[in-house]
């Protein structure tokens, strides 16, 4: 969640602190935030003639930003100016000394990260940005009511209306060009002849009437007739029979708009064995495809290509308007003793609420605890930023919640899993009985980049499939982690775009067992699905609502399928929660989506996913579903062996499918070739990175879907083996014990072949708390440290059903 709501109580506390003089501000700050940030308003005033808000990124990933442009003929110094969103209770960000925009230049104001200073709040779906000069006078303001699909950009730069751009152009002129792109080319042996496929990377349908298609010869030109369109994200094919000329062995395809402006072009020197296509569609570089896909998404060898959602095309609203107020996040479906359709657990992140939902008998769903249960840390304080929720088969009297931070101390990362003892969420307030704070595993992780989703996977399911423990390098052995229960918790981390498997022990300790790279720019949700024997990994609007399925292959979770959002779904919905029913009705299971933005007053929607069950859970038993269906498998269901009588409900641990022969993961080979300019490649990364923080490396879209090894030289230290995301990037953690100074980041194939490298300077890990954007007087800082320390020393044992463990 990038823009959690600020609790009223926190705002009051801040106000009291200000009144008491604990937090101090210079008189120049007094006017900042006093104006009305009216939605839809665009203001340009004050002394900085030629200064304008030029581009706004509010939904790309965890790092939002605003680009300013100077259209005048003289530089403008913005040092000491203050930047704020629509929430006047947020601490305004002061632009540092040296913040000068050259004549005709750009200045980007970034959200803070672990390696970069910036504003300490996210930009929401309905928000505004405001810029004040050193006297506190409002100079610039721009507001919007929903996220842009790409970015909001001024067309032309600095003076035009801000519209949804064709491509993000941070720190450069805006891309207001046609969103039409050449996507695939058949130049030989096509059906029925040569053809050119166009796609639309924009957000609305484009009329191609008047566009002109040419090959390499200017006199080979065909004007596309009026009425020919290409839908957003869709494909339109132009056939040789239409444009009237063939495409040669060495040739080009060129496309111009009706004004004669070049839109796109592609040239080649030899026929492709199949076709030439962009990877990924519309935005990537051209390469030979695995097979022609005329009028459909391109496919490439070794790359999992996003395919159409296999279920129904719609996402239908389930909740009555006003049921939730926004920030609904994680979901989990379980069986129910009162409804064949099961029950849902949901959490709301901004105010830390837990909801228990049931079908309302009229086709919708509603909370049985209308006001929600107020979640607290074990000592009764704080507001957990509740992002994900799950229940487990080995602990039926509890729910587990994943969090990014304590919203009352919103600048400090606190990536944790919390246990709450409840069966129906009937309590008005719940204190956590246990907390597993994973911060030690994620040093430098941003406060707003932590745990998004959480799910639980039974040990028996993992061992039966030969799952390999990356911590030991051998087949996963549950007995290695006494007191962890009967399964592992899988958490999705927004800031690293990866999923991690953990054994959470009942003494508060934990051990990471596996790391799973994803094809997404962020992870919004994870869900175990015993019906498909797979793990769902979900992205939100940052990936246009895509979802992925992972299954265990050769001992590790690997990407099996990648799906687009349902055809008629709004891909701009901030669907941060996902769950799937275990009940198959008329060939379909219900899917559930939680929209964090409460778009049009609705937070909960449903869709369908196909299934082939011939009997329904609970048939013939008075309507009580069979235990363990869907996201909460019970011992004895599916592949999980039934409990042995007299063992207190604990299922015996099966042996691996090949006893005594653990399946070892593929070990990457360290590069041995010299690092020279010749193999430096196109790999890029930030110039500096802090030890203990994550770093995102651009490898190139041609490697999308391919596992790579990231090494830190000079001592060939392996940082991870992530899969390259669709945007051509990977993210790894730089260990906290890496020495400060100059290093080289090397990206290689698993066989040691160098794909590219770049230089990077590692700054030492400081161990300081991530307080930024405000000056804290000694009293308040000490108090916050005491609160943090107090939370850290409290250990509560995890309560479990079944026999005690050694």
Coordinates of N, CA and C in Angstrom, one line a residue, residues 576-666:
X576 N -5.4 -4.9 -4.2 CA -4.3 -5.3 -3.3 C -4.6 -6.7 -2.6
X577 N -5.9 -7.1 -2.6 CA -6.2 -8.3 -2.0 C -6.8 -9.3 -3.0
X578 N -6.5 -10.6 -2.8 CA -7.1 -11.6 -3.7 C -7.3 -12.9 -2.9
X579 N -8.4 -13.5 -3.2 CA -8.7 -14.8 -2.6 C -9.5 -15.6 -3.6
X580 N -9.5 -16.9 -3.4 CA -10.2 -17.8 -4.3 C -10.9 -18.9 -3.5
X581 N -12.2 -19.1 -3.8 CA -13.0 -20.1 -3.1 C -12.5 -21.5 -3.4
X582 N -12.8 -22.4 -2.5 CA -12.5 -23.8 -2.7 C -13.7 -24.6 -3.2
X583 N -14.8 -23.9 -3.4 CA -16.1 -24.6 -3.8 C -16.3 -24.4 -5.3
X584 N -16.5 -25.5 -6.0 CA -16.7 -25.5 -7.4 C -18.2 -25.6 -7.7
X585 N -18.8 -24.6 -8.4 CA -20.2 -24.6 -8.7 C -20.3 -24.3 -10.2
X586 N -21.0 -25.2 -10.9 CA -21.2 -25.1 -12.3 C -19.9 -24.8 -13.1
X587 N -18.9 -25.5 -12.7 CA -17.6 -25.4 -13.4 C -16.8 -24.1 -13.1
X588 N -17.1 -23.4 -12.0 CA -16.4 -22.2 -11.7 C -16.2 -22.1 -10.2
X589 N -15.1 -21.5 -9.8 CA -14.8 -21.1 -8.4 C -14.8 -19.6 -8.3
X590 N -15.3 -19.0 -7.2 CA -15.4 -17.6 -7.1 C -14.0 -17.0 -6.7
X591 N -13.6 -16.0 -7.4 CA -12.5 -15.2 -7.0 C -12.9 -13.9 -6.3
X592 N -12.1 -13.4 -5.4 CA -12.4 -12.1 -4.7 C -11.3 -11.1 -4.8
X593 N -11.6 -9.9 -4.9 CA -10.6 -8.8 -5.1 C -10.9 -7.7 -4.1
X594 N -9.9 -7.2 -3.4 CA -10.1 -6.0 -2.5 C -9.4 -4.8 -3.2
X595 N -10.2 -3.8 -3.4 CA -9.7 -2.5 -4.1 C -9.4 -1.5 -3.0
X596 N -8.1 -1.3 -2.8 CA -7.7 -0.4 -1.8 C -8.2 1.0 -1.9
X597 N -8.6 1.4 -3.1 CA -9.1 2.8 -3.4 C -10.6 3.0 -3.2
X598 N -11.3 1.9 -2.9 CA -12.8 2.0 -2.8 C -13.4 2.7 -3.9
X599 N -13.0 2.3 -5.2 CA -13.4 3.0 -6.4 C -14.9 3.0 -6.5
X600 N -15.5 4.2 -6.7 CA -17.0 4.3 -6.9 C -17.7 3.8 -5.7
X601 N -17.1 3.8 -4.5 CA -17.7 3.4 -3.3 C -17.7 1.9 -3.1
X602 N -17.0 1.1 -3.9 CA -16.9 -0.3 -3.8 C -15.5 -0.8 -3.5
X603 N -15.3 -1.7 -2.5 CA -14.0 -2.2 -2.2 C -13.9 -3.7 -2.5
X604 N -15.0 -4.4 -2.6 CA -14.9 -5.9 -2.7 C -15.6 -6.3 -4.0
X605 N -14.9 -7.0 -4.9 CA -15.5 -7.5 -6.1 C -15.2 -9.0 -6.3
X606 N -16.0 -9.6 -7.2 CA -15.8 -11.1 -7.4 C -15.7 -11.4 -8.9
X607 N -15.0 -12.5 -9.2 CA -15.0 -13.0 -10.6 C -15.1 -14.5 -10.5
X608 N -14.6 -15.2 -11.6 CA -14.7 -16.6 -11.6 C -13.4 -17.2 -12.2
X609 N -13.1 -18.4 -11.7 CA -11.9 -19.2 -12.3 C -12.5 -20.6 -12.5
X610 N -12.2 -21.2 -13.7 CA -12.8 -22.5 -14.0 C -12.3 -23.6 -13.1
X611 N -13.1 -24.6 -12.9 CA -12.8 -25.8 -12.2 C -13.5 -27.0 -12.8
X612 N -13.2 -28.2 -12.4 CA -13.7 -29.4 -13.0 C -14.2 -30.4 -12.0
X613 N -14.5 -29.9 -10.7 CA -15.0 -30.9 -9.7 C -16.4 -31.4 -10.1
X614 N -16.7 -32.7 -9.8 CA -17.9 -33.3 -10.1 C -18.9 -33.3 -8.9
X615 N -18.3 -33.1 -7.7 CA -19.1 -33.0 -6.5 C -18.8 -31.7 -5.8
X616 N -19.8 -31.3 -5.0 CA -19.6 -30.0 -4.3 C -19.2 -30.3 -2.8
X617 N -18.4 -29.6 -2.2 CA -18.1 -29.7 -0.8 C -19.4 -29.6 0.0
X618 N -19.6 -30.5 0.9 CA -20.8 -30.4 1.8 C -22.0 -31.1 1.2
X619 N -22.0 -31.6 0.0 CA -23.2 -32.2 -0.6 C -23.7 -33.3 0.3
X620 N -24.9 -33.3 0.7 CA -25.5 -34.4 1.5 C -25.3 -34.3 3.0
X621 N -24.7 -33.2 3.4 CA -24.4 -33.0 4.9 C -25.1 -31.8 5.5
X622 N -26.2 -31.4 4.8 CA -26.9 -30.3 5.4 C -26.4 -28.9 5.1
X623 N -25.5 -28.9 4.1 CA -25.0 -27.6 3.7 C -23.7 -27.2 4.3
X624 N -23.0 -28.0 5.1 CA -21.8 -27.7 5.7 C -20.6 -28.1 4.8
X625 N -19.8 -27.1 4.4 CA -18.7 -27.4 3.5 C -17.7 -28.3 4.1
X626 N -17.1 -29.1 3.3 CA -16.0 -30.0 3.8 C -14.8 -29.2 4.3
X627 N -14.2 -29.5 5.4 CA -13.1 -28.7 5.9 C -11.9 -28.7 5.0
X628 N -11.2 -27.6 4.9 CA -10.0 -27.6 4.2 C -10.0 -27.2 2.8
X629 N -11.2 -26.9 2.2 CA -11.3 -26.4 0.9 C -10.8 -25.0 0.7
X630 N -10.3 -24.7 -0.5 CA -9.8 -23.4 -0.8 C -8.5 -23.1 -0.1
X631 N -8.5 -21.9 0.4 CA -7.2 -21.4 0.9 C -6.8 -21.9 2.3
X632 N -7.6 -22.7 2.9 CA -7.3 -23.2 4.3 C -7.4 -24.7 4.3
X633 N -6.4 -25.5 3.8 CA -6.5 -26.9 3.8 C -6.4 -27.5 5.2
X634 N -7.2 -28.4 5.5 CA -7.2 -29.1 6.7 C -6.5 -30.5 6.6
X635 N -5.9 -31.0 7.7 CA -5.3 -32.3 7.6 C -6.3 -33.3 7.1
X636 N -5.8 -34.1 6.1 CA -6.7 -35.1 5.5 C -7.3 -34.7 4.2
X637 N -7.2 -33.4 3.8 CA -7.7 -33.0 2.5 C -6.7 -33.1 1.4
X638 N -7.1 -33.5 0.2 CA -6.1 -33.5 -0.9 C -4.9 -34.4 -0.7
X639 N -3.8 -33.7 -0.7 CA -2.5 -34.5 -0.6 C -2.0 -34.5 0.8
X640 N -2.7 -33.9 1.8 CA -2.3 -33.9 3.1 C -2.8 -35.1 3.9
X641 N -1.9 -36.0 4.4 CA -2.3 -37.2 5.1 C -3.2 -36.9 6.3
X642 N -4.2 -37.7 6.5 CA -5.1 -37.6 7.6 C -4.4 -37.8 8.9
X643 N -4.8 -37.1 10.0 CA -4.2 -37.2 11.3 C -4.3 -38.7 11.8
X644 N -3.3 -39.1 12.5 CA -3.3 -40.4 13.1 C -4.0 -40.3 14.5
X645 N -5.0 -41.2 14.7 CA -5.8 -41.1 16.0 C -4.8 -41.1 17.2
X646 N -5.1 -40.3 18.2 CA -4.3 -40.3 19.4 C -3.1 -39.4 19.3
X647 N -2.9 -38.7 18.2 CA -1.7 -37.8 18.0 C -2.0 -36.4 18.3
X648 N -3.3 -36.1 18.8 CA -3.6 -34.7 19.1 C -3.9 -33.9 17.9
X649 N -4.2 -34.5 16.7 CA -4.5 -33.8 15.5 C -3.3 -33.4 14.7
X650 N -2.1 -33.9 15.0 CA -0.9 -33.6 14.2 C -0.7 -34.6 13.2
X651 N -0.7 -34.2 11.9 CA -0.5 -35.1 10.8 C 1.0 -35.6 10.8
X652 N 1.2 -36.9 10.5 CA 2.6 -37.4 10.4 C 3.3 -36.7 9.2
X653 N 4.5 -36.5 9.3 CA 5.3 -35.9 8.3 C 5.8 -37.0 7.3
X654 N 5.3 -36.9 6.0 CA 5.7 -37.9 5.0 C 7.2 -37.7 4.6
X655 N 7.7 -38.7 4.1 CA 9.1 -38.7 3.5 C 9.1 -38.1 2.1
X656 N 10.2 -37.6 1.6 CA 10.2 -37.1 0.2 C 9.8 -38.2 -0.7
X657 N 9.4 -37.8 -1.9 CA 8.9 -38.8 -2.9 C 10.0 -39.7 -3.3
X658 N 11.3 -39.3 -3.2 CA 12.4 -40.3 -3.4 C 13.2 -40.3 -2.1
X659 N 12.9 -41.2 -1.2 CA 13.6 -41.2 0.1 C 15.1 -41.2 0.0
X660 N 15.7 -40.3 0.8 CA 17.1 -40.3 0.8 C 17.8 -39.6 -0.3
X661 N 17.0 -39.1 -1.3 CA 17.6 -38.4 -2.5 C 17.0 -37.0 -2.6
X662 N 17.5 -36.0 -1.8 CA 17.0 -34.7 -1.9 C 17.3 -34.1 -3.2
X663 N 16.3 -33.3 -3.6 CA 16.4 -32.6 -4.9 C 17.2 -31.3 -4.7
X664 N 18.4 -31.2 -5.3 CA 19.2 -30.0 -5.0 C 18.8 -28.9 -6.1
X665 N 18.8 -27.6 -5.6 CA 18.5 -26.6 -6.6 C 19.7 -26.4 -7.5
X666 N 19.4 -25.8 -8.7 CA 20.5 -25.6 -9.7 C 21.4 -24.5 -9.1

